[in-house]
mmCIF file of C-alpha atoms and ligand atoms in Angstrom:
data_model
loop_
_atom_site.group_PDB
_atom_site.id
_atom_site.type_symbol
_atom_site.label_atom_id
_atom_site.label_comp_id
_atom_site.label_asym_id
_atom_site.label_seq_id
_atom_site.Cartn_x
_atom_site.Cartn_y
_atom_site.Cartn_z
ATOM 1 C CA MET A 235 17.907 73.219 262.727
ATOM 2 C CA MET A 236 15.897 70.013 262.724
ATOM 3 C CA THR A 237 17.524 66.826 263.985
ATOM 4 C CA GLY A 238 15.887 63.990 262.079
ATOM 5 C CA GLY A 239 14.846 60.661 263.461
ATOM 6 C CA PRO A 240 14.591 57.420 261.463
ATOM 7 C CA GLU A 241 12.267 57.400 258.438
ATOM 8 C CA ARG A 242 9.945 54.445 257.935
ATOM 9 C CA SER A 243 10.622 54.404 254.200
ATOM 10 C CA ASP A 244 14.278 53.559 254.905
ATOM 11 C CA PHE A 245 13.337 50.203 256.468
ATOM 12 C CA SER A 246 12.159 47.031 254.793
ATOM 13 C CA ASN A 247 9.920 45.999 257.688
ATOM 14 C CA ASP A 248 7.967 47.637 260.487
ATOM 15 C CA LYS A 249 9.798 45.990 263.376
ATOM 16 C CA ASP A 250 13.183 47.264 262.182
ATOM 17 C CA PHE A 251 11.771 50.801 261.863
ATOM 18 C CA VAL A 252 10.284 50.679 265.376
ATOM 19 C CA ASP A 253 13.535 49.314 266.812
ATOM 20 C CA ALA A 254 15.462 52.166 265.161
ATOM 21 C CA LEU A 255 12.932 54.713 266.457
ATOM 22 C CA LEU A 256 13.241 53.410 270.018
ATOM 23 C CA ALA A 257 17.055 53.427 269.784
ATOM 24 C CA TRP A 258 16.924 57.048 268.578
ATOM 25 C CA ILE A 259 14.697 58.027 271.517
ATOM 26 C CA VAL A 260 17.136 56.400 273.939
ATOM 27 C CA LYS A 261 20.017 58.273 272.300
ATOM 28 C CA CYS A 262 18.222 61.640 272.381
ATOM 29 C CA GLY A 263 16.555 61.268 275.757
ATOM 30 C CA THR A 264 19.154 59.727 278.047
ATOM 31 C CA ASP A 265 21.104 62.773 279.138
ATOM 32 C CA TRP A 266 18.535 65.500 278.521
ATOM 33 C CA TYR A 267 17.080 67.105 281.624
ATOM 34 C CA TYR A 268 14.697 70.015 281.853
ATOM 35 C CA ASP A 269 13.827 71.576 285.186
ATOM 36 C CA GLU A 270 12.188 68.287 286.140
ATOM 37 C CA GLU A 271 14.536 65.934 287.900
ATOM 38 C CA ILE A 272 14.196 63.228 285.333
ATOM 39 C CA THR A 273 15.437 62.640 281.826
ATOM 40 C CA GLN A 274 13.283 62.857 278.702
ATOM 41 C CA LEU A 275 13.741 59.098 278.334
ATOM 42 C CA GLU A 276 12.446 58.418 281.862
ATOM 43 C CA HIS A 277 9.506 60.764 281.221
ATOM 44 C CA ALA A 278 8.625 58.955 277.983
ATOM 45 C CA VAL A 279 8.834 55.471 279.500
ATOM 46 C CA GLN A 280 6.986 56.483 282.683
ATOM 47 C CA SER A 281 4.225 57.897 280.456
ATOM 48 C CA ALA A 282 3.971 54.642 278.506
ATOM 49 C CA VAL A 283 3.899 52.562 281.712
ATOM 50 C CA LEU A 284 1.034 54.700 283.043
ATOM 51 C CA ALA A 285 -0.904 54.382 279.767
ATOM 52 C CA ARG A 286 -0.409 50.616 279.841
ATOM 53 C CA SER A 287 -1.779 50.372 283.375
ATOM 54 C CA LYS A 288 -4.662 52.811 282.821
ATOM 55 C CA SER A 289 -6.121 51.753 279.465
ATOM 56 C CA GLY A 290 -3.793 49.168 277.941
ATOM 57 C CA ASP A 291 -4.741 50.481 274.505
ATOM 58 C CA SER A 292 -1.885 50.350 271.988
ATOM 59 C CA ALA A 293 -2.630 53.816 270.572
ATOM 60 C CA ASP A 294 -2.722 55.350 274.071
ATOM 61 C CA ILE A 295 0.559 53.631 274.969
ATOM 62 C CA THR A 296 2.289 54.672 271.741
ATOM 63 C CA ALA A 297 1.057 58.272 272.026
ATOM 64 C CA ALA A 298 2.279 58.394 275.627
ATOM 65 C CA LEU A 299 5.729 57.077 274.723
ATOM 66 C CA LEU A 300 6.138 59.418 271.740
ATOM 67 C CA HIS A 301 4.225 62.535 272.855
ATOM 68 C CA ASP A 302 7.331 64.715 273.306
ATOM 69 C CA VAL A 303 9.219 63.501 270.249
ATOM 70 C CA GLY A 304 8.957 67.028 268.815
ATOM 71 C CA HIS A 305 11.491 68.135 271.427
ATOM 72 C CA PHE A 306 14.013 65.693 269.970
ATOM 73 C CA LEU A 307 13.292 66.830 266.424
ATOM 74 C CA MET A 308 14.062 70.392 267.455
ATOM 75 C CA GLN A 309 16.849 69.337 269.777
ATOM 76 C CA SER A 310 19.487 71.857 268.852
ATOM 77 C CA GLN A 311 17.075 74.796 269.019
ATOM 78 C CA ALA A 312 15.509 73.677 272.266
ATOM 79 C CA LYS A 313 18.854 73.176 273.987
ATOM 80 C CA GLU A 314 19.889 76.691 273.109
ATOM 81 C CA THR A 315 16.737 78.527 274.085
ATOM 82 C CA ARG A 316 15.185 76.404 276.864
ATOM 83 C CA PHE A 317 11.688 75.191 276.126
ATOM 84 C CA HIS A 318 9.902 77.676 278.368
ATOM 85 C CA ASP A 319 11.720 80.711 276.971
ATOM 86 C CA ARG A 320 10.019 80.332 273.645
ATOM 87 C CA ASP A 321 7.026 78.292 272.560
ATOM 88 C CA LEU A 322 8.513 75.929 270.022
ATOM 89 C CA LYS A 323 5.236 74.072 269.356
ATOM 90 C CA HIS A 324 6.826 70.698 269.930
ATOM 91 C CA GLU A 325 3.374 69.055 269.916
ATOM 92 C CA ILE A 326 2.713 70.116 266.309
ATOM 93 C CA VAL A 327 6.212 69.333 265.053
ATOM 94 C CA GLY A 328 6.006 65.921 266.738
ATOM 95 C CA ALA A 329 2.493 65.081 265.509
ATOM 96 C CA ASN A 330 3.266 66.060 261.905
ATOM 97 C CA TRP A 331 6.422 63.962 261.891
ATOM 98 C CA LEU A 332 4.719 60.958 263.516
ATOM 99 C CA ALA A 333 1.854 61.161 260.972
ATOM 100 C CA ARG A 334 4.241 59.906 258.308
ATOM 101 C CA ALA A 335 4.232 56.522 260.066
ATOM 102 C CA PHE A 336 1.525 56.331 262.756
ATOM 103 C CA CYS A 337 -2.281 56.351 262.689
ATOM 104 C CA PRO A 338 -4.365 59.376 263.801
ATOM 105 C CA GLN A 339 -5.250 57.666 267.113
ATOM 106 C CA VAL A 340 -1.565 58.214 267.982
ATOM 107 C CA THR A 341 -0.836 61.513 266.284
ATOM 108 C CA GLU A 342 -3.914 63.543 267.292
ATOM 109 C CA PRO A 343 -3.543 63.161 271.075
ATOM 110 C CA VAL A 344 0.120 64.114 270.592
ATOM 111 C CA ARG A 345 -0.970 67.201 268.628
ATOM 112 C CA LEU A 346 -3.455 68.178 271.340
ATOM 113 C CA HIS A 347 -1.471 67.430 274.502
ATOM 114 C CA VAL A 348 -0.508 71.071 275.080
ATOM 115 C CA PRO A 349 -3.979 72.520 274.344
ATOM 116 C CA ALA A 350 -5.326 69.771 276.658
ATOM 117 C CA LYS A 351 -3.390 71.350 279.525
ATOM 118 C CA ARG A 352 -4.935 74.757 278.720
ATOM 119 C CA TYR A 353 -8.345 73.023 278.481
ATOM 120 C CA LEU A 354 -8.029 71.251 281.839
ATOM 121 C CA CYS A 355 -6.957 74.500 283.509
ATOM 122 C CA ALA A 356 -10.235 76.009 282.260
ATOM 123 C CA VAL A 357 -12.615 73.185 283.219
ATOM 124 C CA ASP A 358 -11.042 71.609 286.332
ATOM 125 C CA PRO A 359 -10.333 74.113 289.120
ATOM 126 C CA GLY A 360 -8.001 71.712 290.968
ATOM 127 C CA TYR A 361 -5.920 70.854 287.921
ATOM 128 C CA TRP A 362 -3.576 73.864 287.822
ATOM 129 C CA VAL A 363 -2.644 73.414 291.496
ATOM 130 C CA GLY A 364 -1.288 69.930 290.768
ATOM 131 C CA LEU A 365 0.956 70.973 287.864
ATOM 132 C CA SER A 366 4.724 70.909 288.258
ATOM 133 C CA ASP A 367 6.544 74.249 288.415
ATOM 134 C CA GLY A 368 7.873 73.664 284.883
ATOM 135 C CA SER A 369 4.370 73.046 283.539
ATOM 136 C CA LYS A 370 3.008 76.141 285.275
ATOM 137 C CA THR A 371 5.777 78.240 283.725
ATOM 138 C CA SER A 372 5.302 76.834 280.223
ATOM 139 C CA LEU A 373 1.507 77.288 280.488
ATOM 140 C CA VAL A 374 1.984 81.059 280.394
ATOM 141 C CA LYS A 375 4.001 80.833 277.150
ATOM 142 C CA GLN A 376 1.435 78.404 275.730
ATOM 143 C CA GLY A 377 -1.376 80.936 276.136
ATOM 144 C CA GLY A 378 -2.687 80.287 279.660
ATOM 145 C CA PRO A 379 -6.057 78.632 280.456
ATOM 146 C CA MET A 380 -8.578 78.473 277.575
ATOM 147 C CA SER A 381 -11.573 80.801 277.521
ATOM 148 C CA ASP A 382 -14.961 79.130 278.059
ATOM 149 C CA ALA A 383 -15.695 79.372 274.333
ATOM 150 C CA LYS A 384 -12.352 77.779 273.379
ATOM 151 C CA ALA A 385 -12.832 75.025 275.963
ATOM 152 C CA LYS A 386 -16.253 74.211 274.471
ATOM 153 C CA GLU A 387 -14.699 74.057 271.005
ATOM 154 C CA PHE A 388 -11.910 71.800 272.271
ATOM 155 C CA SER A 389 -14.321 69.415 273.998
ATOM 156 C CA ALA A 390 -16.057 68.834 270.634
ATOM 157 C CA LEU A 391 -12.855 67.692 268.865
ATOM 158 C CA PRO A 392 -12.721 63.960 268.089
ATOM 159 C CA GLY A 393 -9.346 63.613 269.815
ATOM 160 C CA CYS A 394 -10.353 65.460 272.998
ATOM 161 C CA ASP A 395 -10.831 62.469 275.306
ATOM 162 C CA ALA A 396 -7.596 60.754 274.252
ATOM 163 C CA ALA A 397 -5.700 64.038 274.553
ATOM 164 C CA VAL A 398 -7.004 64.601 278.082
ATOM 165 C CA ARG A 399 -6.037 61.023 279.041
ATOM 166 C CA LEU A 400 -2.552 61.653 277.629
ATOM 167 C CA ARG A 401 -2.270 65.017 279.400
ATOM 168 C CA ARG A 402 -3.060 63.547 282.814
ATOM 169 C CA ILE A 403 -0.458 60.839 282.213
ATOM 170 C CA ASP A 404 2.076 63.443 281.038
ATOM 171 C CA ASP A 405 1.613 65.367 284.311
ATOM 172 C CA GLN A 406 2.146 62.261 286.456
ATOM 173 C CA ALA A 407 5.134 60.845 284.564
ATOM 174 C CA LYS A 408 7.723 62.980 286.339
ATOM 175 C CA VAL A 409 8.714 60.863 289.322
ATOM 176 C CA ALA A 410 12.416 61.161 290.139
ATOM 177 C CA GLY A 411 14.164 57.872 290.787
ATOM 178 C CA LEU A 412 11.263 55.636 289.746
ATOM 179 C CA ALA A 413 12.549 52.353 288.294
ATOM 180 C CA ILE A 414 11.568 51.991 284.649
ATOM 181 C CA GLY A 415 11.665 48.917 282.459
ATOM 182 C CA PRO A 416 13.273 48.734 279.031
ATOM 183 C CA ILE A 417 11.742 50.856 276.290
ATOM 184 C CA GLU A 418 11.788 47.788 274.024
ATOM 185 C CA ASP A 419 8.824 46.420 276.033
ATOM 186 C CA PHE A 420 6.611 48.791 274.048
ATOM 187 C CA ALA A 421 7.808 47.868 270.547
ATOM 188 C CA ASP A 422 4.771 45.671 269.746
ATOM 189 C CA HIS A 423 2.358 48.479 270.605
ATOM 190 C CA LEU A 424 4.185 50.809 268.227
ATOM 191 C CA VAL A 425 4.136 48.255 265.418
ATOM 192 C CA LYS A 426 0.372 47.766 265.884
ATOM 193 C CA THR A 427 -0.353 51.476 265.529
ATOM 194 C CA LEU A 428 1.563 52.140 262.284
ATOM 195 C CA HIS A 429 -0.734 53.085 259.436
ATOM 196 C CA THR A 430 -0.992 50.867 256.375
HETATM 197 FE FE1 LIG B 214 4.997 67.975 275.762
HETATM 198 FE FE1 LIG B 215 5.608 65.396 278.355
#
C-alpha cells in the first residue's frame, strides 16, 4: 500500500507545499532505522548538507535531501519486508512521484542513484570496498556491478554525472551521531527547483 505525501496541487503557493513536504519527511523519517545506525531523516539531511558543501547547486541539494523519498511512499511495504529482502525500486517510485512537482535536474539523479552504485562498482575498483554493509547487501538484490557494456550506456545518459555526485554523497551520509541542522534550512532550494 502506498503512503502518500503532500500534493502540490493542494497548496495555493510553493512555500506552503515545500513546508508540508519537509514536515512529512520529518514525520516519516524520525524513527525509521535500517541497519545503518542513523534515521532516514538524519540520512536525508546529512546528504543535503554534503551537497551544499560540495556543489551548492539547488538541484543537487534538493535531489540529495529527497533521494530516498520512495522509501516513505512505500513505507508500509518496506517496513514489513525489509528493503534488502526485496528490491522495491524506491528510486523509480520516488522519482516518478517527485516529477509531479520538481524539475528533471532533481528527479533524474534520484531515478539513477541506485544504478549509479552499480555503475561505480564497475568503473571504480576501490568503490565497492568503501560501501557500508547495508549497501553491499542491497547491491546484490539490485543486480550487482554493471557489465562493461551497461556501464558505457550509463555514462552516456544526460543525468549520469549528477547521479554519480548524488551516489557518492548518499554513501557518505551515514555518520552516526553527527549533529544536523534543521531541515527547514533547505526549503529555499526546494522552492527554486519546482517546475513551472
Ligand atoms: Fe536510496
Ligand atoms: Fe540513501
